mmCIF file of C-alpha atoms in Angstrom:
data_model
loop_
_atom_site.group_PDB
_atom_site.id
_atom_site.type_symbol
_atom_site.label_atom_id
_atom_site.label_comp_id
_atom_site.label_asym_id
_atom_site.label_seq_id
_atom_site.Cartn_x
_atom_site.Cartn_y
_atom_site.Cartn_z
ATOM 1 C CA MET Y 8 112.638 87.321 91.354
ATOM 2 C CA LYS Y 9 111.247 84.782 90.031
ATOM 3 C CA LYS Y 10 107.578 85.012 87.735
ATOM 4 C CA THR Y 11 105.433 87.407 89.087
ATOM 5 C CA ILE Y 12 101.975 86.696 90.532
ATOM 6 C CA ARG Y 13 99.138 88.394 88.076
ATOM 7 C CA VAL Y 14 96.398 89.761 90.223
ATOM 8 C CA LEU Y 15 93.160 91.246 89.224
ATOM 9 C CA GLN Y 16 91.478 93.498 91.721
ATOM 10 C CA TRP Y 17 87.690 93.586 92.286
ATOM 11 C CA GLY Y 18 86.108 96.299 93.860
ATOM 12 C CA LEU Y 19 88.159 99.882 93.872
ATOM 13 C CA GLY Y 20 86.417 100.942 97.202
ATOM 14 C CA ALA Y 21 88.503 102.614 100.072
ATOM 15 C CA MET Y 22 89.830 98.943 100.813
ATOM 16 C CA GLY Y 23 90.176 97.805 97.185
ATOM 17 C CA SER Y 24 91.799 101.019 96.026
ATOM 18 C CA GLY Y 25 93.946 100.793 98.816
ATOM 19 C CA MET Y 26 95.041 97.110 97.987
ATOM 20 C CA ALA Y 27 95.462 98.182 94.440
ATOM 21 C CA ARG Y 28 98.134 100.587 95.753
ATOM 22 C CA LEU Y 29 100.031 97.994 97.565
ATOM 23 C CA THR Y 30 100.200 95.560 95.150
ATOM 24 C CA LEU Y 31 101.428 97.919 92.797
ATOM 25 C CA GLU Y 32 104.646 98.430 95.380
ATOM 26 C CA LYS Y 33 105.178 94.408 95.457
ATOM 27 C CA PRO Y 34 107.878 93.738 92.754
ATOM 28 C CA GLY Y 35 106.537 90.006 93.189
ATOM 29 C CA LEU Y 36 103.129 91.238 92.283
ATOM 30 C CA GLU Y 37 101.474 92.828 89.474
ATOM 31 C CA ILE Y 38 97.938 93.984 88.486
ATOM 32 C CA VAL Y 39 96.946 93.017 85.208
ATOM 33 C CA ALA Y 40 92.919 93.840 85.737
ATOM 34 C CA ALA Y 41 90.500 95.482 87.662
ATOM 35 C CA ILE Y 42 87.061 95.383 87.983
ATOM 36 C CA ASP Y 43 84.263 98.099 89.559
ATOM 37 C CA SER Y 44 80.621 98.903 89.014
ATOM 38 C CA PHE Y 45 81.172 102.893 89.687
ATOM 39 C CA PRO Y 46 80.215 104.325 86.406
ATOM 40 C CA GLU Y 47 83.052 107.315 87.036
ATOM 41 C CA TYR Y 48 85.634 104.255 86.609
ATOM 42 C CA VAL Y 49 84.727 102.381 84.356
ATOM 43 C CA GLY Y 50 86.859 102.517 81.361
ATOM 44 C CA LYS Y 51 89.145 104.836 82.676
ATOM 45 C CA ASP Y 52 93.171 103.360 83.452
ATOM 46 C CA LEU Y 53 93.462 102.014 86.618
ATOM 47 C CA GLY Y 54 96.574 104.271 87.480
ATOM 48 C CA GLN Y 55 94.121 107.522 86.594
ATOM 49 C CA VAL Y 56 91.271 105.733 89.438
ATOM 50 C CA LEU Y 57 94.173 105.370 92.069
ATOM 51 C CA GLY Y 58 95.888 108.735 91.251
ATOM 52 C CA VAL Y 59 99.113 107.446 90.943
ATOM 53 C CA GLY Y 60 100.400 109.612 88.807
ATOM 54 C CA LYS Y 61 100.659 107.574 85.450
ATOM 55 C CA ASP Y 62 98.960 105.259 83.390
ATOM 56 C CA LEU Y 63 99.207 101.271 84.283
ATOM 57 C CA GLY Y 64 97.533 100.336 80.886
ATOM 58 C CA VAL Y 65 94.903 98.182 82.873
ATOM 59 C CA ILE Y 66 91.073 99.453 81.782
ATOM 60 C CA VAL Y 67 88.708 99.170 84.836
ATOM 61 C CA THR Y 68 85.690 97.093 83.717
ATOM 62 C CA ASP Y 69 82.106 96.207 85.077
ATOM 63 C CA GLN Y 70 82.121 93.340 82.724
ATOM 64 C CA PRO Y 71 83.846 90.288 84.865
ATOM 65 C CA GLU Y 72 83.341 87.795 82.351
ATOM 66 C CA THR Y 73 86.043 89.879 79.863
ATOM 67 C CA VAL Y 74 88.534 89.626 82.075
ATOM 68 C CA LEU Y 75 88.147 86.061 84.288
ATOM 69 C CA ASP Y 76 90.878 84.301 82.400
ATOM 70 C CA ARG Y 77 93.086 81.884 83.985
ATOM 71 C CA ASP Y 78 95.937 82.066 81.614
ATOM 72 C CA LYS Y 79 96.213 85.514 82.136
ATOM 73 C CA VAL Y 80 95.265 85.949 85.753
ATOM 74 C CA ASP Y 81 96.095 84.064 88.864
ATOM 75 C CA ILE Y 82 94.640 85.487 91.769
ATOM 76 C CA VAL Y 83 91.654 87.567 92.322
ATOM 77 C CA ILE Y 84 91.504 89.924 95.546
ATOM 78 C CA ILE Y 85 87.912 90.860 96.221
ATOM 79 C CA ALA Y 86 86.188 93.979 98.255
ATOM 80 C CA THR Y 87 82.505 94.623 97.761
ATOM 81 C CA THR Y 88 80.591 93.510 100.993
ATOM 82 C CA SER Y 89 80.972 91.952 104.312
ATOM 83 C CA TRP Y 90 78.200 89.056 103.413
ATOM 84 C CA VAL Y 91 78.966 85.618 102.171
ATOM 85 C CA ALA Y 92 75.430 85.385 100.146
ATOM 86 C CA HIS Y 93 76.144 88.789 98.815
ATOM 87 C CA GLN Y 94 79.326 87.354 97.673
ATOM 88 C CA MET Y 95 78.593 84.026 96.202
ATOM 89 C CA PRO Y 96 77.432 84.979 92.583
ATOM 90 C CA ASP Y 97 80.879 86.670 92.073
ATOM 91 C CA LEU Y 98 82.759 83.808 93.869
ATOM 92 C CA ARG Y 99 81.059 81.567 91.534
ATOM 93 C CA LYS Y 100 82.082 83.713 88.701
ATOM 94 C CA ILE Y 101 85.802 83.317 90.199
ATOM 95 C CA ILE Y 102 86.009 80.072 91.064
ATOM 96 C CA ASN Y 103 84.352 78.195 87.978
ATOM 97 C CA ALA Y 104 86.812 80.513 85.933
ATOM 98 C CA GLY Y 105 89.795 78.618 87.520
ATOM 99 C CA ILE Y 106 91.453 81.277 89.137
ATOM 100 C CA ASN Y 107 92.464 81.231 93.024
ATOM 101 C CA VAL Y 108 90.567 84.142 95.296
ATOM 102 C CA ILE Y 109 91.266 86.134 98.589
ATOM 103 C CA SER Y 110 87.923 88.077 100.203
ATOM 104 C CA ILE Y 111 88.124 90.566 102.548
ATOM 105 C CA ALA Y 112 84.452 89.854 103.357
ATOM 106 C CA GLU Y 113 84.398 89.447 106.965
ATOM 107 C CA GLU Y 114 81.920 86.410 107.259
ATOM 108 C CA MET Y 115 84.272 84.720 104.369
ATOM 109 C CA SER Y 116 87.221 84.473 107.488
ATOM 110 C CA ASP Y 117 85.354 81.391 108.449
ATOM 111 C CA ALA Y 118 82.046 81.015 106.004
ATOM 112 C CA GLU Y 119 81.002 77.890 107.524
ATOM 113 C CA ALA Y 120 80.024 79.882 111.185
ATOM 114 C CA GLN Y 121 77.125 81.165 109.730
ATOM 115 C CA ASN Y 122 76.610 79.703 106.044
ATOM 116 C CA PRO Y 123 77.602 76.168 106.268
ATOM 117 C CA GLU Y 124 75.879 75.444 103.015
ATOM 118 C CA LEU Y 125 77.663 78.076 101.202
ATOM 119 C CA ALA Y 126 80.808 77.271 102.648
ATOM 120 C CA GLN Y 127 80.128 73.468 101.845
ATOM 121 C CA GLU Y 128 79.727 75.033 97.896
ATOM 122 C CA LEU Y 129 82.481 77.220 97.988
ATOM 123 C CA ASP Y 130 85.062 73.955 98.997
ATOM 124 C CA GLN Y 131 83.573 71.842 96.860
ATOM 125 C CA LEU Y 132 83.597 73.913 93.455
ATOM 126 C CA ALA Y 133 86.969 75.015 94.709
ATOM 127 C CA LYS Y 134 88.612 71.510 94.497
ATOM 128 C CA GLN Y 135 86.596 70.549 91.552
ATOM 129 C CA GLN Y 136 88.499 73.971 89.746
ATOM 130 C CA GLY Y 137 91.715 73.508 91.413
ATOM 131 C CA VAL Y 138 91.824 76.814 93.081
ATOM 132 C CA THR Y 139 92.066 78.177 96.452
ATOM 133 C CA VAL Y 140 89.627 80.726 97.864
ATOM 134 C CA LEU Y 141 90.849 82.415 101.481
ATOM 135 C CA GLY Y 142 88.706 85.097 103.449
ATOM 136 C CA THR Y 143 90.622 87.536 105.704
ATOM 137 C CA GLY Y 144 90.905 90.969 107.023
ATOM 138 C CA VAL Y 145 92.190 92.557 110.181
ATOM 139 C CA ASN Y 146 89.224 91.629 112.135
ATOM 140 C CA PRO Y 147 87.889 89.401 111.537
ATOM 141 C CA GLY Y 148 91.107 87.179 110.040
ATOM 142 C CA TYR Y 149 93.957 88.540 112.140
ATOM 143 C CA VAL Y 150 93.299 90.726 115.746
ATOM 144 C CA LEU Y 151 91.160 88.917 117.434
ATOM 145 C CA ASP Y 152 91.418 85.249 116.141
ATOM 146 C CA LEU Y 153 94.938 84.555 114.492
ATOM 147 C CA LEU Y 154 96.562 86.453 116.844
ATOM 148 C CA VAL Y 155 94.817 85.113 119.657
ATOM 149 C CA ILE Y 156 96.033 81.683 118.323
ATOM 150 C CA ALA Y 157 99.393 82.272 117.992
ATOM 151 C CA LEU Y 158 99.821 83.385 121.607
ATOM 152 C CA THR Y 159 98.609 79.845 122.804
ATOM 153 C CA GLY Y 160 101.186 78.395 120.963
ATOM 154 C CA GLY Y 161 103.487 78.013 124.108
ATOM 155 C CA CYS Y 162 100.669 77.542 126.612
ATOM 156 C CA HIS Y 163 100.517 73.609 128.450
ATOM 157 C CA SER Y 164 96.492 74.807 129.146
ATOM 158 C CA VAL Y 165 93.996 77.091 128.253
ATOM 159 C CA ASP Y 166 91.228 77.387 130.370
ATOM 160 C CA ARG Y 167 89.447 80.677 128.707
ATOM 161 C CA ILE Y 168 90.625 83.403 126.584
ATOM 162 C CA GLU Y 169 89.494 87.097 126.579
ATOM 163 C CA ALA Y 170 90.139 89.279 123.867
ATOM 164 C CA SER Y 171 89.391 93.253 122.825
ATOM 165 C CA ARG Y 172 89.683 95.690 120.410
ATOM 166 C CA VAL Y 173 89.151 99.144 121.012
ATOM 167 C CA ASN Y 174 89.048 101.344 118.047
ATOM 168 C CA ASP Y 175 88.121 104.961 116.606
ATOM 169 C CA LEU Y 176 85.443 104.713 114.280
ATOM 170 C CA SER Y 177 85.879 108.697 113.168
ATOM 171 C CA PRO Y 178 87.687 107.954 109.747
ATOM 172 C CA TYR Y 179 85.049 106.047 108.285
ATOM 173 C CA GLY Y 180 81.478 106.763 106.225
ATOM 174 C CA PRO Y 181 78.211 107.220 107.036
ATOM 175 C CA THR Y 182 77.514 103.527 105.913
ATOM 176 C CA VAL Y 183 79.831 102.422 109.134
ATOM 177 C CA MET Y 184 78.180 105.344 111.285
ATOM 178 C CA GLU Y 185 74.372 103.611 110.364
ATOM 179 C CA THR Y 186 75.396 100.200 111.048
ATOM 180 C CA GLN Y 187 77.017 101.063 114.075
ATOM 181 C CA GLY Y 188 74.086 103.512 114.889
ATOM 182 C CA VAL Y 189 75.864 106.587 115.955
ATOM 183 C CA GLY Y 190 74.231 109.521 115.940
ATOM 184 C CA THR Y 191 71.039 107.799 116.983
ATOM 185 C CA THR Y 192 69.192 107.952 120.343
ATOM 186 C CA PRO Y 193 69.702 104.648 122.637
ATOM 187 C CA GLU Y 194 65.900 103.864 121.891
ATOM 188 C CA VAL Y 195 66.542 103.756 118.093
ATOM 189 C CA PHE Y 196 70.075 102.313 118.792
ATOM 190 C CA ARG Y 197 67.968 99.655 120.398
ATOM 191 C CA GLN Y 198 65.173 99.329 118.025
ATOM 192 C CA GLY Y 199 67.965 99.203 115.239
ATOM 193 C CA VAL Y 200 69.566 96.072 117.190
ATOM 194 C CA ALA Y 201 66.271 94.719 117.215
ATOM 195 C CA ASP Y 202 65.214 94.747 113.837
ATOM 196 C CA GLY Y 203 69.076 94.290 112.409
ATOM 197 C CA THR Y 204 69.625 97.827 110.732
ATOM 198 C CA ILE Y 205 72.757 98.054 113.674
ATOM 199 C CA VAL Y 206 74.605 95.355 113.686
ATOM 200 C CA GLY Y 207 77.902 96.237 115.280
ATOM 201 C CA HIS Y 208 80.569 94.208 114.474
ATOM 202 C CA VAL Y 209 80.687 91.685 111.566
ATOM 203 C CA GLY Y 210 82.744 88.596 112.515
ATOM 204 C CA PHE Y 211 82.459 87.403 116.001
ATOM 205 C CA PRO Y 212 81.287 83.868 115.300
ATOM 206 C CA GLU Y 213 83.567 83.224 112.828
ATOM 207 C CA SER Y 214 86.218 84.437 115.068
ATOM 208 C CA ILE Y 215 85.143 82.509 118.114
ATOM 209 C CA ARG Y 216 84.823 79.197 115.502
ATOM 210 C CA MET Y 217 88.054 79.876 114.463
ATOM 211 C CA ILE Y 218 89.665 79.896 117.795
ATOM 212 C CA SER Y 219 87.884 76.791 119.159
ATOM 213 C CA GLU Y 220 88.435 74.808 116.407
ATOM 214 C CA ALA Y 221 92.371 75.584 116.456
ATOM 215 C CA LEU Y 222 92.574 74.764 120.411
ATOM 216 C CA GLY Y 223 89.733 72.557 120.561
ATOM 217 C CA LEU Y 224 87.767 74.304 123.288
ATOM 218 C CA GLY Y 225 84.494 72.679 121.927
ATOM 219 C CA VAL Y 226 82.567 75.764 121.664
ATOM 220 C CA ASP Y 227 79.034 74.496 121.144
ATOM 221 C CA ARG Y 228 76.825 77.965 121.523
ATOM 222 C CA ILE Y 229 77.684 81.473 120.681
ATOM 223 C CA GLU Y 230 75.979 84.891 122.217
ATOM 224 C CA GLU Y 231 76.260 88.242 121.369
ATOM 225 C CA HIS Y 232 75.550 91.293 122.812
ATOM 226 C CA ARG Y 233 75.175 95.117 122.051
ATOM 227 C CA GLU Y 234 74.741 98.424 123.889
ATOM 228 C CA PRO Y 235 74.641 102.083 123.051
ATOM 229 C CA ILE Y 236 78.284 103.719 124.041
ATOM 230 C CA VAL Y 237 75.969 107.263 124.919
ATOM 231 C CA SER Y 238 78.391 110.083 124.608
ATOM 232 C CA ASN Y 239 78.747 112.883 127.346
ATOM 233 C CA VAL Y 240 80.209 115.327 124.777
ATOM 234 C CA PHE Y 241 79.800 116.741 121.704
ATOM 235 C CA ARG Y 242 81.672 114.635 119.209
ATOM 236 C CA GLU Y 243 81.755 115.501 115.103
ATOM 237 C CA THR Y 244 83.038 113.747 112.245
ATOM 238 C CA PRO Y 245 82.303 114.649 108.556
ATOM 239 C CA HIS Y 246 79.469 112.449 108.331
ATOM 240 C CA VAL Y 247 77.784 112.879 111.821
ATOM 241 C CA LYS Y 248 77.088 114.907 114.615
ATOM 242 C CA VAL Y 249 76.672 113.409 117.981
ATOM 243 C CA GLU Y 250 75.591 115.541 120.787
ATOM 244 C CA PRO Y 251 75.587 114.592 124.681
ATOM 245 C CA GLY Y 252 73.005 112.028 125.263
ATOM 246 C CA MET Y 253 73.092 110.619 121.810
ATOM 247 C CA VAL Y 254 74.651 107.324 120.807
ATOM 248 C CA ALA Y 255 78.422 107.460 120.023
ATOM 249 C CA GLY Y 256 79.038 103.849 118.797
ATOM 250 C CA CYS Y 257 78.304 100.116 119.992
ATOM 251 C CA ALA Y 258 79.995 98.101 122.579
ATOM 252 C CA HIS Y 259 79.481 94.602 121.260
ATOM 253 C CA THR Y 260 80.440 91.643 122.759
ATOM 254 C CA GLY Y 261 80.504 87.881 121.705
ATOM 255 C CA ILE Y 262 80.739 84.880 123.918
ATOM 256 C CA GLY Y 263 81.641 81.418 123.340
ATOM 257 C CA TYR Y 264 80.475 78.480 125.418
ATOM 258 C CA ARG Y 265 81.364 74.920 126.108
ATOM 259 C CA GLY Y 266 78.417 73.751 127.780
ATOM 260 C CA ASP Y 267 77.725 76.339 130.589
ATOM 261 C CA LYS Y 268 81.263 77.597 130.827
ATOM 262 C CA GLU Y 269 82.632 80.719 129.005
ATOM 263 C CA VAL Y 270 85.705 80.121 127.519
ATOM 264 C CA ILE Y 271 86.350 83.076 124.586
ATOM 265 C CA ARG Y 272 84.844 86.291 125.447
ATOM 266 C CA LEU Y 273 85.382 89.265 122.684
ATOM 267 C CA ILE Y 274 84.880 92.670 123.410
ATOM 268 C CA HIS Y 275 84.794 95.493 120.464
ATOM 269 C CA PRO Y 276 83.561 98.737 121.427
ATOM 270 C CA GLN Y 277 83.528 101.029 118.693
ATOM 271 C CA GLN Y 278 82.952 104.732 118.583
ATOM 272 C CA ILE Y 279 83.945 108.069 117.393
ATOM 273 C CA HIS Y 280 86.450 110.061 118.664
ATOM 274 C CA PRO Y 281 86.807 107.605 122.183
ATOM 275 C CA GLN Y 282 89.829 110.471 123.285
ATOM 276 C CA LEU Y 283 87.058 113.196 123.856
ATOM 277 C CA GLU Y 284 86.215 111.093 126.946
ATOM 278 C CA ASP Y 285 89.810 109.718 127.818
ATOM 279 C CA GLN Y 286 89.400 106.188 126.215
ATOM 280 C CA ASP Y 287 92.622 105.220 124.435
ATOM 281 C CA THR Y 288 92.832 102.737 121.617
ATOM 282 C CA GLY Y 289 94.099 99.399 121.342
ATOM 283 C CA ASP Y 290 94.120 95.802 121.209
ATOM 284 C CA TYR Y 291 94.456 93.599 124.256
ATOM 285 C CA ILE Y 292 94.543 89.681 124.786
ATOM 286 C CA HIS Y 293 94.431 87.827 127.611
ATOM 287 C CA ILE Y 294 94.802 84.110 127.799
ATOM 288 C CA TYR Y 295 94.157 82.413 131.101
ATOM 289 C CA GLY Y 296 96.186 79.289 131.197
ATOM 290 C CA VAL Y 297 99.411 77.665 131.824
ATOM 291 C CA PRO Y 298 101.669 80.307 131.452
ATOM 292 C CA GLU Y 299 99.226 83.062 131.795
ATOM 293 C CA ILE Y 300 99.616 85.629 128.902
ATOM 294 C CA ASP Y 301 98.499 89.431 128.825
ATOM 295 C CA MET Y 302 99.358 91.225 125.760
ATOM 296 C CA ALA Y 303 98.396 94.881 124.764
ATOM 297 C CA ILE Y 304 99.151 96.916 121.525
ATOM 298 C CA LYS Y 305 98.647 100.585 121.773
ATOM 299 C CA PRO Y 306 97.324 102.180 119.679
ATOM 300 C CA GLU Y 307 94.812 99.567 117.828
ATOM 301 C CA ILE Y 308 96.485 97.728 114.754
ATOM 302 C CA ALA Y 309 95.456 100.359 112.424
ATOM 303 C CA GLY Y 310 92.418 98.500 110.778
ATOM 304 C CA GLY Y 311 92.058 99.816 106.858
ATOM 305 C CA ILE Y 312 96.024 99.317 106.741
ATOM 306 C CA ALA Y 313 96.229 96.088 107.917
ATOM 307 C CA THR Y 314 93.551 94.783 106.299
ATOM 308 C CA MET Y 315 94.838 95.797 102.717
ATOM 309 C CA GLY Y 316 98.138 94.445 104.298
ATOM 310 C CA ILE Y 317 97.184 91.214 105.102
ATOM 311 C CA ALA Y 318 95.110 90.513 102.032
ATOM 312 C CA VAL Y 319 97.948 91.459 99.741
ATOM 313 C CA ASN Y 320 100.502 89.709 101.792
ATOM 314 C CA MET Y 321 98.543 86.259 101.718
ATOM 315 C CA VAL Y 322 98.869 86.176 98.048
ATOM 316 C CA PRO Y 323 101.479 83.937 97.552
ATOM 317 C CA HIS Y 324 100.306 81.735 99.916
ATOM 318 C CA VAL Y 325 96.889 81.414 98.541
ATOM 319 C CA VAL Y 326 98.609 80.914 94.706
ATOM 320 C CA ALA Y 327 100.668 78.051 96.462
ATOM 321 C CA ALA Y 328 98.206 76.391 98.628
ATOM 322 C CA SER Y 329 96.135 73.262 97.977
ATOM 323 C CA PRO Y 330 92.536 73.876 96.619
ATOM 324 C CA GLY Y 331 89.872 74.226 98.651
ATOM 325 C CA LEU Y 332 88.197 76.639 100.984
ATOM 326 C CA LYS Y 333 90.840 78.273 103.655
ATOM 327 C CA ARG Y 334 91.069 79.991 106.757
ATOM 328 C CA MET Y 335 93.660 81.997 107.895
ATOM 329 C CA ILE Y 336 94.682 78.829 110.608
ATOM 330 C CA ASP Y 337 94.534 76.922 107.178
ATOM 331 C CA LEU Y 338 97.706 78.437 105.532
ATOM 332 C CA PRO Y 339 101.446 79.796 106.824
ATOM 333 C CA ILE Y 340 101.438 82.732 108.904
ATOM 334 C CA PRO Y 341 101.533 85.823 106.904
ATOM 335 C CA ALA Y 342 104.568 88.300 106.956
ATOM 336 C CA ALA Y 343 104.908 91.272 104.977
ATOM 337 C CA LEU Y 344 106.440 91.103 101.575
ATOM 338 C CA MET Y 345 109.853 92.805 101.471
ATOM 339 C CA GLY Y 346 111.781 90.099 99.422
ATOM 340 C CA GLU Y 347 111.914 87.454 97.346
ATOM 341 C CA SER Y 348 112.177 84.545 99.792
ATOM 342 C CA ALA Y 349 108.479 85.923 100.986
ATOM 343 C CA TYR Y 350 106.844 85.208 97.728
ATOM 344 C CA HIS Y 351 107.946 81.872 97.230
ATOM 345 C CA ARG Y 352 107.687 79.980 100.724
ATOM 346 C CA ARG Y 353 106.681 76.469 101.034
ATOM 347 C CA ILE Y 354 103.247 74.993 102.117
#
């Protein structure tokens, strides 16, 4: 094995800690630093925080400036927020320190889709500092965009695309329940959509833009629609109880138009315990073109696990890439890091 890639994990919540544990399993990667603001983590050995049964010699800090050292860190994986604007101060610190970065913020998967000025700043700053910045995740970043794009690779022509991801929200915590409107009434749900407190899925503009640009579909307008999934049965998780007639989830649709023609439709109904109303989970992609392609994955690709996987698996590609702000379509396809050749593929 050639020289290991030195990783700093920023954020040790559910996703960040999972990525850190996965990084520990990869012989080509090494965790050399960790950042988190949670008081109970600060000052502790990362091994204690992760519960891996041994000390790792890495002390968790809440002072980024003490560990952002390009001579000691090759790449930062940051898991702190969904929003580009919220993450910008930290991204500036990382890039100005001359360190590559992977973000799992949903809006970072194609930052220009909703934040063109911030995307331009990130790209220019990354090029000035000679580093690479990538946004990725399971969705956006993989299921409803990169996988869709890959399936069109053998097509002569594509008329339109429809893809859906049906998943179970039950494992998630109270913040997700609130942003999806779970446990509200239909009236409160609609009010939450109107005032922005209920957002549904974050990432449709990013996925639609990525697909359109990769294929040249010319999307010039995007619409999003959010509707409540009203339960007919009692459902319960550790964080919410849903009586019949209350909202169990959010049916979110994103549509990309070229002129008046619909060319991309992405559908993402998310709810707790969908099996209680005989709803199977799965990922479904239908390419209407030549040839026509219809793919189904059942049950759905596990969201949290796959987000951890794709972020860690992209580390070698980001380290080896040319400077600038990248999307998944700008780099080689992800692959599980199972052996030495996976760490040293040429770009």
